[in-house]
Coordinates of C-alpha atoms in Angstrom, one line a residue:
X1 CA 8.0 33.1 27.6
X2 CA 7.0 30.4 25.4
X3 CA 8.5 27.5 23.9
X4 CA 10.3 27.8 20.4
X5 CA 7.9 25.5 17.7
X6 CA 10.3 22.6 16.0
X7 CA 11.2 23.2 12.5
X8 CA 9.4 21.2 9.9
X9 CA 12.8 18.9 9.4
X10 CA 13.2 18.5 13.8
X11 CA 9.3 17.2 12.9
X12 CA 10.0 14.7 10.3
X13 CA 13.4 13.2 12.1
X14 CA 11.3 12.8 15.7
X15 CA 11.1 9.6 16.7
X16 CA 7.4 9.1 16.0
X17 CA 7.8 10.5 12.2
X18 CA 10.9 8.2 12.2
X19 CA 8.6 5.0 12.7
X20 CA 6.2 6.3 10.4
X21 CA 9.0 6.5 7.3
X22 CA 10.0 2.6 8.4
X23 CA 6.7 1.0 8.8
X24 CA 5.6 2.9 5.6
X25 CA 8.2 0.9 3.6
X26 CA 8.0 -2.3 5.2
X27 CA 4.3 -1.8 4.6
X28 CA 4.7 -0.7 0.9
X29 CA 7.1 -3.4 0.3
X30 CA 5.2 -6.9 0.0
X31 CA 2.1 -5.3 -1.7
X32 CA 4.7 -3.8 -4.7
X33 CA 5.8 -7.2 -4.8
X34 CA 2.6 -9.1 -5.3
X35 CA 1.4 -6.1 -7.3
X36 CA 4.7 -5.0 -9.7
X37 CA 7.3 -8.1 -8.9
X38 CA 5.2 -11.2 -9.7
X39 CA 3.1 -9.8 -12.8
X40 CA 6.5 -9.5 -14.4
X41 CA 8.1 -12.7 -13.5
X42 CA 5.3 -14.3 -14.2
X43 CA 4.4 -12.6 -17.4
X44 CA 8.4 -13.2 -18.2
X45 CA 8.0 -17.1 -17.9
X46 CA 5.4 -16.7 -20.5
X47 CA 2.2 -16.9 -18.4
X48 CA -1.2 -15.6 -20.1
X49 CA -2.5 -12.1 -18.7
X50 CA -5.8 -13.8 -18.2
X51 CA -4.1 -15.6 -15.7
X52 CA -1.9 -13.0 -14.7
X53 CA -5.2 -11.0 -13.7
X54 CA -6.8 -13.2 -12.0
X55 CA -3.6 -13.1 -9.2
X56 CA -5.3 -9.9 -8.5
X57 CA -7.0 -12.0 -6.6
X58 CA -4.5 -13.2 -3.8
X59 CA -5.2 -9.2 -2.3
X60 CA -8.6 -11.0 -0.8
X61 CA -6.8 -10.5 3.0
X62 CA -6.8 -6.7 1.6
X63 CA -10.5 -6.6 1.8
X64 CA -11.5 -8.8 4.4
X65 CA -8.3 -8.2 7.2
X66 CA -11.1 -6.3 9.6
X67 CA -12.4 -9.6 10.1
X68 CA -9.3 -10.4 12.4
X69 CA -8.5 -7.4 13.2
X70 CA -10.2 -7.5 16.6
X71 CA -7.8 -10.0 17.9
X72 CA -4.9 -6.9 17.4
X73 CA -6.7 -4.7 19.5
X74 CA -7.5 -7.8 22.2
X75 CA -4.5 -10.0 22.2
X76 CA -1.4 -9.0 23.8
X77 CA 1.6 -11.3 23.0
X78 CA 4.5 -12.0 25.7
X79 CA 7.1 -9.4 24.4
X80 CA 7.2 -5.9 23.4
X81 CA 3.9 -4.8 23.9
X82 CA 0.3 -4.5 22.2
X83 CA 1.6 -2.9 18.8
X84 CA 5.5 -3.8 18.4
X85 CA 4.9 -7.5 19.6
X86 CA 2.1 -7.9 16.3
X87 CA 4.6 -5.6 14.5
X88 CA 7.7 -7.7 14.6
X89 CA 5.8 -10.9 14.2
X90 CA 4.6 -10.2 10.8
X91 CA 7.6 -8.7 9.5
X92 CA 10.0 -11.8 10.8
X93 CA 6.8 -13.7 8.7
X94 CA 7.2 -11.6 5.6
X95 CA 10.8 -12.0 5.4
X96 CA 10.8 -15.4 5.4
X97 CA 8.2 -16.2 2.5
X98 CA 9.2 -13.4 0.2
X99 CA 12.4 -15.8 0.4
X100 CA 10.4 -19.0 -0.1
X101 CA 9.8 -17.3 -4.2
X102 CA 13.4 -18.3 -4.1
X103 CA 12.7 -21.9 -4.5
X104 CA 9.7 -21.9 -7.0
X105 CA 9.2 -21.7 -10.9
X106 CA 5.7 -20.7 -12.6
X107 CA 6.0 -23.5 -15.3
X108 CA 5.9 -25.9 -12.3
X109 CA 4.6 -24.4 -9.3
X110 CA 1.8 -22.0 -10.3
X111 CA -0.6 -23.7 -7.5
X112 CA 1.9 -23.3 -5.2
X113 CA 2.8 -19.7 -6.2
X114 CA -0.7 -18.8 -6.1
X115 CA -0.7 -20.1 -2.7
X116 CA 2.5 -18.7 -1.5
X117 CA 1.2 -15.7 -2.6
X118 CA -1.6 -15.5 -0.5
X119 CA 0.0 -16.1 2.6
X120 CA 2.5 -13.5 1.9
X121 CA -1.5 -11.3 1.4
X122 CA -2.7 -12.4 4.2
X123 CA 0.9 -11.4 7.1
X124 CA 1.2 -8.1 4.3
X125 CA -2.9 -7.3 5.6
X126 CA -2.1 -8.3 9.0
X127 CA 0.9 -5.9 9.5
X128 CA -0.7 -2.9 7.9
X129 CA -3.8 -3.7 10.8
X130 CA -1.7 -3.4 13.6
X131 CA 0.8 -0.3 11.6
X132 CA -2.4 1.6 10.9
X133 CA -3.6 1.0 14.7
X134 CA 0.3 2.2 15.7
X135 CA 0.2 5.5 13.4
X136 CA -3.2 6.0 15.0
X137 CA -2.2 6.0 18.9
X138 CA 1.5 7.5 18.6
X139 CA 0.9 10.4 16.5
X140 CA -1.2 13.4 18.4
X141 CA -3.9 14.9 16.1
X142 CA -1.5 17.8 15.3
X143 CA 0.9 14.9 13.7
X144 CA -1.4 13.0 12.1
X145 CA -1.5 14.9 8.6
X146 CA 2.1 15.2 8.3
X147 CA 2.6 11.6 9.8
X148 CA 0.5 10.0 7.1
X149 CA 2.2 11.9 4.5
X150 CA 5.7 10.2 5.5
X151 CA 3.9 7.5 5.6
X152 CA 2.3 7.1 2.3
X153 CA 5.6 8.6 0.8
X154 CA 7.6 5.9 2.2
X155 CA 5.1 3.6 1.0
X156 CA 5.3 4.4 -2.5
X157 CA 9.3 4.7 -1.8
X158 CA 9.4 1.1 -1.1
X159 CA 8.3 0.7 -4.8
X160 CA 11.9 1.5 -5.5
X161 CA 12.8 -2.4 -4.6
X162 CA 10.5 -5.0 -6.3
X163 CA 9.3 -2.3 -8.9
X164 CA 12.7 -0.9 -10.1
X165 CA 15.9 -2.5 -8.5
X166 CA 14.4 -6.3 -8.7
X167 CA 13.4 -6.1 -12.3
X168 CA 17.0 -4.3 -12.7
X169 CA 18.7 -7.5 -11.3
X170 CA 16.0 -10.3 -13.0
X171 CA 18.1 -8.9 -16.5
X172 CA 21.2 -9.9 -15.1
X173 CA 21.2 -12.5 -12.4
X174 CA 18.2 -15.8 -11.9
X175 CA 14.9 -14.7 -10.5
X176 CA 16.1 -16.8 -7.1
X177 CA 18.9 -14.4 -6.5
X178 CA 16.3 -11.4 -6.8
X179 CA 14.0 -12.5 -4.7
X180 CA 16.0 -13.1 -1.8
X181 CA 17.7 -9.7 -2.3
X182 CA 14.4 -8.3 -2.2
X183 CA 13.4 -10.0 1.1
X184 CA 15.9 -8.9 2.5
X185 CA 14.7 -5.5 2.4
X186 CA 12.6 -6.2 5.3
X187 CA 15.0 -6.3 8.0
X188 CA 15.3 -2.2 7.7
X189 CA 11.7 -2.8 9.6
X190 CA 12.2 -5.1 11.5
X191 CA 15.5 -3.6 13.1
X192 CA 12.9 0.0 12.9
X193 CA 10.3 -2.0 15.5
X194 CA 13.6 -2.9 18.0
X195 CA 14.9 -0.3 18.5
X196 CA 13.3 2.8 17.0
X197 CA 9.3 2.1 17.9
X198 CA 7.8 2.7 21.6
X199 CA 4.5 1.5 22.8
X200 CA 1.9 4.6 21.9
X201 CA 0.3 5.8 25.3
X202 CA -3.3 5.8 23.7
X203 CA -4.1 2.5 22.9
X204 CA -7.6 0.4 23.4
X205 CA -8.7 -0.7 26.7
X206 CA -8.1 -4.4 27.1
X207 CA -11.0 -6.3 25.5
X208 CA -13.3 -8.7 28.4
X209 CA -15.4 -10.7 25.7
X210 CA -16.7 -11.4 22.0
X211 CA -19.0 -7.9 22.5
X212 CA -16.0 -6.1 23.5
X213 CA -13.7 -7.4 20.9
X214 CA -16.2 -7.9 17.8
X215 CA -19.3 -5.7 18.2
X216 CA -18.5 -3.0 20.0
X217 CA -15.7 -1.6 17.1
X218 CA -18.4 -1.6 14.5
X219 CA -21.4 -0.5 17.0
X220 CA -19.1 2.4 18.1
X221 CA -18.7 3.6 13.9
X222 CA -22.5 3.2 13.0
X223 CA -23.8 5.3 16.3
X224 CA -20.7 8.2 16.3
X225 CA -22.8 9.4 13.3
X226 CA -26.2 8.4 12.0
X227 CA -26.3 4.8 9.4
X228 CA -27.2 6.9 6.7
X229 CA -24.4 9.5 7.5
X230 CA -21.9 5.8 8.1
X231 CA -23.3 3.7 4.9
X232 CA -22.6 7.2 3.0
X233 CA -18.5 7.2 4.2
X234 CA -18.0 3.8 3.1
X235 CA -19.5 3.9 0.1
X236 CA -17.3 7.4 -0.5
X237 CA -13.9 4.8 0.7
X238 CA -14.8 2.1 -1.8
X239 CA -14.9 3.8 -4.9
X240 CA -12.9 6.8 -4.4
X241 CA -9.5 5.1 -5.5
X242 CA -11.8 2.7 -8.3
X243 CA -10.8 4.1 -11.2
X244 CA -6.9 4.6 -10.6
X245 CA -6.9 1.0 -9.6
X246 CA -8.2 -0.8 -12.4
X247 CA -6.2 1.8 -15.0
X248 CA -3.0 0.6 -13.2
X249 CA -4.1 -3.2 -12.5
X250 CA -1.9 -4.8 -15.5
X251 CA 0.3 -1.5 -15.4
X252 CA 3.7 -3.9 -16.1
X253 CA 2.8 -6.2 -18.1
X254 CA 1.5 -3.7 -20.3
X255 CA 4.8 -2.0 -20.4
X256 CA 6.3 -5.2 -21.7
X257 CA 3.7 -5.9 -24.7
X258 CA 4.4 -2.4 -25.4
X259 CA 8.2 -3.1 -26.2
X260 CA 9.5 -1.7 -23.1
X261 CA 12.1 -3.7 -21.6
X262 CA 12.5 -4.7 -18.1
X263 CA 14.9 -2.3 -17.5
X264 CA 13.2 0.3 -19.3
X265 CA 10.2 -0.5 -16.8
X266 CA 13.1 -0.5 -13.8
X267 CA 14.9 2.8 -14.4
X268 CA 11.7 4.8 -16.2
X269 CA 8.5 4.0 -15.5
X270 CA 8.8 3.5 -11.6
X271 CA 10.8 6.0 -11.4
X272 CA 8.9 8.6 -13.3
X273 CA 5.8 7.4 -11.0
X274 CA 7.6 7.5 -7.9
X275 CA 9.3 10.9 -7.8
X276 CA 6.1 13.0 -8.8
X277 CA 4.0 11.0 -6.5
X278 CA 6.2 11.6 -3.5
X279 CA 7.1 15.0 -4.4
X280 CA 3.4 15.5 -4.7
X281 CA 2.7 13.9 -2.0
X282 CA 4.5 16.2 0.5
X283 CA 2.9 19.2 -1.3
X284 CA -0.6 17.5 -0.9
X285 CA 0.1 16.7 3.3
X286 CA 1.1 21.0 3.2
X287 CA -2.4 21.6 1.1
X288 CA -4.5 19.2 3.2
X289 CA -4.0 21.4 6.2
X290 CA -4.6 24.3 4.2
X291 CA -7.9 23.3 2.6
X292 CA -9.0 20.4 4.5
X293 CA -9.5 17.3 4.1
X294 CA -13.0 17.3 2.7
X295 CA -12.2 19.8 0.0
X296 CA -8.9 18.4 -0.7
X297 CA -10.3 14.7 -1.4
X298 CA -12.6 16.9 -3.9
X299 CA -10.3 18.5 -5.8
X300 CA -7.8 15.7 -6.3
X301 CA -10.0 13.7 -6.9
X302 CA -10.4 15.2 -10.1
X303 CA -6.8 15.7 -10.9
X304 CA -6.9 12.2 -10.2
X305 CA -9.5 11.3 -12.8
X306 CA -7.8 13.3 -15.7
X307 CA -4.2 12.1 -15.7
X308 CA -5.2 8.5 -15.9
X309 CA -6.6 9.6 -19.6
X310 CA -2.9 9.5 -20.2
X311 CA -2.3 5.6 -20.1
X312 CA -5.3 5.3 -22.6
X313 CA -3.3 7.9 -25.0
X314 CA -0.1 5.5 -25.0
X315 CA -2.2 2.6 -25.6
X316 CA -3.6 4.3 -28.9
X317 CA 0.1 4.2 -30.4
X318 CA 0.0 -0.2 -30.2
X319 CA 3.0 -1.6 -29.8
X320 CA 6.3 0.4 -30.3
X321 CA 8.6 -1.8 -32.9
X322 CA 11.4 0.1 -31.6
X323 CA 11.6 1.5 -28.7
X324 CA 14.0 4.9 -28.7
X325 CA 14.4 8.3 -26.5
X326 CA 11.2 9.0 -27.5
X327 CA 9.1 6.1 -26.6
X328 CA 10.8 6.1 -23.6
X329 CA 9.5 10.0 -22.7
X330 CA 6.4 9.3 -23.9
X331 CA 5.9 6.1 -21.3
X332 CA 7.9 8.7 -18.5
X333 CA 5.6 11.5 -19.1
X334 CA 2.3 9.8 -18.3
X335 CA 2.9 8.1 -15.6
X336 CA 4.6 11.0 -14.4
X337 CA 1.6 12.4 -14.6
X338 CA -0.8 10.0 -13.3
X339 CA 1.9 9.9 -10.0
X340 CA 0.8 13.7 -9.3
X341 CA -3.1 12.9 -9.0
X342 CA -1.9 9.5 -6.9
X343 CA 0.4 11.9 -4.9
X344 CA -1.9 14.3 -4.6
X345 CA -5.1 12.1 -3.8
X346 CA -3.6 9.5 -1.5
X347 CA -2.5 11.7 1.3
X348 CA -5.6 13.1 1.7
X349 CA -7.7 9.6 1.3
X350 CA -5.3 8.3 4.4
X351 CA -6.0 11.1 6.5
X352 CA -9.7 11.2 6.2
X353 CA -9.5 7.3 7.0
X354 CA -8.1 8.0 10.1
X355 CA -10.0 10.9 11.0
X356 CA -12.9 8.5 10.8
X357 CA -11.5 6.2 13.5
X358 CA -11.8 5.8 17.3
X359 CA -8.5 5.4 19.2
X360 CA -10.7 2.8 21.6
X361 CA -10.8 0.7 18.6
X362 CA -8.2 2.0 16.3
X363 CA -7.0 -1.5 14.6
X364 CA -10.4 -2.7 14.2
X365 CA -12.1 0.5 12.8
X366 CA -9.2 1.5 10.2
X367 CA -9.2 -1.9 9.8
X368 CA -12.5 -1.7 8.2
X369 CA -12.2 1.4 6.4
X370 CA -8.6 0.0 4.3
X371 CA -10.2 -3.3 3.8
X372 CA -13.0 -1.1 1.8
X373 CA -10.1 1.3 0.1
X374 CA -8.7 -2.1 -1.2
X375 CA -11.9 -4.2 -2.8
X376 CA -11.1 -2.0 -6.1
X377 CA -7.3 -3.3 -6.1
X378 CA -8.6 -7.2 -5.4
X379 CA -11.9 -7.5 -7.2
X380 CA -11.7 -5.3 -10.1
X381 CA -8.6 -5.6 -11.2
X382 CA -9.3 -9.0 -11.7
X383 CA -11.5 -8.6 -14.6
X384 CA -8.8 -6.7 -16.3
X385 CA -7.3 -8.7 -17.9
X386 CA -10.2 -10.6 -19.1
X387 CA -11.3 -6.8 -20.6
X388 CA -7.9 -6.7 -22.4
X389 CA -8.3 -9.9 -24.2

């Protein structure tokens, strides 16, 4: 007599797919910040988007965090293990300077806030290292799609704060008050890494020496397949999210120029993103399995490439004098729709990046492979708003 499968719903509320929800958002959460938070405070205090693009550039720890990622796989610090000891370090850090916004003004501190902002980069790059490594080593390979479909779901989820609540609250209370509020969003993860997480059982053979810690990860990813078959993934990870990226780079601060106020932005346009995108989500982590991975990132792909048209569609119309039921369907409707193709796409990206990974060297490896999927976000989007002007 065999044992009775779980249901799909005793699956998502295990503990591991529990941990996978909580480090998702507490992931999700200081990139939306940098990303969707700062554009608009900053383009609310009446700084240029030239400059305003060029903060695209505090995601550089985005696209270099493999270069430190050894030391995750190597260094063991003196409580709660390999993963959860890294884990609660950087989220104790996050807190504490997505507070410090609290205490700055962009009039008078830009320096500083461009500063602050790359701190807040580089513990955000740090913590996804070591989550990625966790997701890696806890989940078994019959977990894995469905775990990094919670995972990307509660990700985009995490949007809710900094892209929809915190502009809610910066039209009724000081920019101070709403960052703090916001930061304090991170102790759901932090309380998540206590009490909810446990060690994974698979995780990398203690490290003896620079070759152990540095080459090996990256000798190990060229020689698992040939250079030709390696160079060929990479390239496939850094511009398969390219065009998304830079369509959505000065996504809120377009909004605004537009007419859209900030709680237009708060209540429609993240949430018109986020629902499609998680609902899609899910139905993309069911598809994946069904198609596999290497078709799926094919086919949404393309779904991906034709519902960012729709952003170039709004554009066409300038700015809306008045802003009515109308204007405000047209802004839901598109990004609605370019939600479903990020939805869609993501899930499937995710999982091939950790297919692509060696649990011997799982921080280091999908370290790597992220820092690639990022370059578009930190680099490119840079130039946008250069390209707008």
């Amino acid at each position: 007599m065999t044992a009775s499968q779980p249901s799909t719903m005793q699956r998502i509320f295990s503990r591991n797919m529990l941990i996978c929800i909580f480090t998702g958002f507490t992931s999700g959460l200081p990139l939306y910040f940098l990303y969707s938070l700062i554009p608009a405070w900053l383009r609310s205090e009446h700084v240029d988007l030239k400059t305003i693009g060029l903060f695209a550039l505090i995601g550089f720890p985005y696209t270099w965090k493999f270069i430190w990622s050894p030391l995750m796989d190597s260094v063991r610090l003196p409580f709660l293990g390999l993963r959860r000891g890294w884990m609660l370090v950087m989220q104790i850090a996050l807190l504490l300077l997505l507070v410090a916004y609290a205490f700055v003004r962009p009039q008078e501190h830009l320096s500083i806030i461009l500063g602050l902002s790359l701190v807040v980069a580089f513990f955000s790059a740090s913590q996804d290292i070591v989550v990625d490594a966790f997701r890696r080593e806890v989940l078994s390979d019959e977990e894995l799609v469905l775990g990094n479909s919670l995972y990307v779901n509660a990700y985009r989820i995490s949007s809710l704060i900094p892209a929809s609540l915190s502009l809610i609250l910066a039209d009724r209370m000081p920019w101070s008050s709403v960052f703090i509020i916001t930061a304090l969003f991170m102790v759901l993860g932090l309380l998540a890494t206590l009490f909810v997480a446990q060690e994974p059982a698979r995780q990398p053979v203690g490290a003896k020496g620079f070759k152990d810690t540095v080459i090996e990860p990256f000798r190990d990813f060229f020689t698992r397949q040939s250079v030709k078959q390696a160079l060929i993934i990479l390239a496939f990870i850094l511009l398969y999210k390219l065009g998304d990226s830079m369509a959505t780079a000065l996504a809120t601060p377009f909004y605004i120029d537009m007419g859209f106020s900030k709680t237009d932005i708060g209540l429609i346009a993240k949430n018109a993103g986020l629902w499609p995108a998680v609902i899609f989500g899910i139905i993309g982590g069911i598809w994946v399995n069904k198609l596999g991975v290497n078709r799926a990132l094919w086919l949404f792909g393309l779904v991906q490439w034709v519902t960012i048209l729709g952003f170039a569609w709004l554009a066409s119309f300038g700015h809306f004098e008045h802003v009515g039921a109308s204007e405000r369907t047209m802004l839901a409707v598109v990004i609605a729709a370019e939600a479903v193709g990020v939805g869609l796409g993501t899930v499937a990206f995710v999982s091939y990046m950790a297919q692509q990974t060696n649990t011997a060297f799982t921080a280091t490896q999908f370290a790597l492979l992220s820092s690639l999927s990022a370059v578009p976000r930190t680099f490119m989007n840079a130039t946008a708003g250069f390209l707008i002007e």
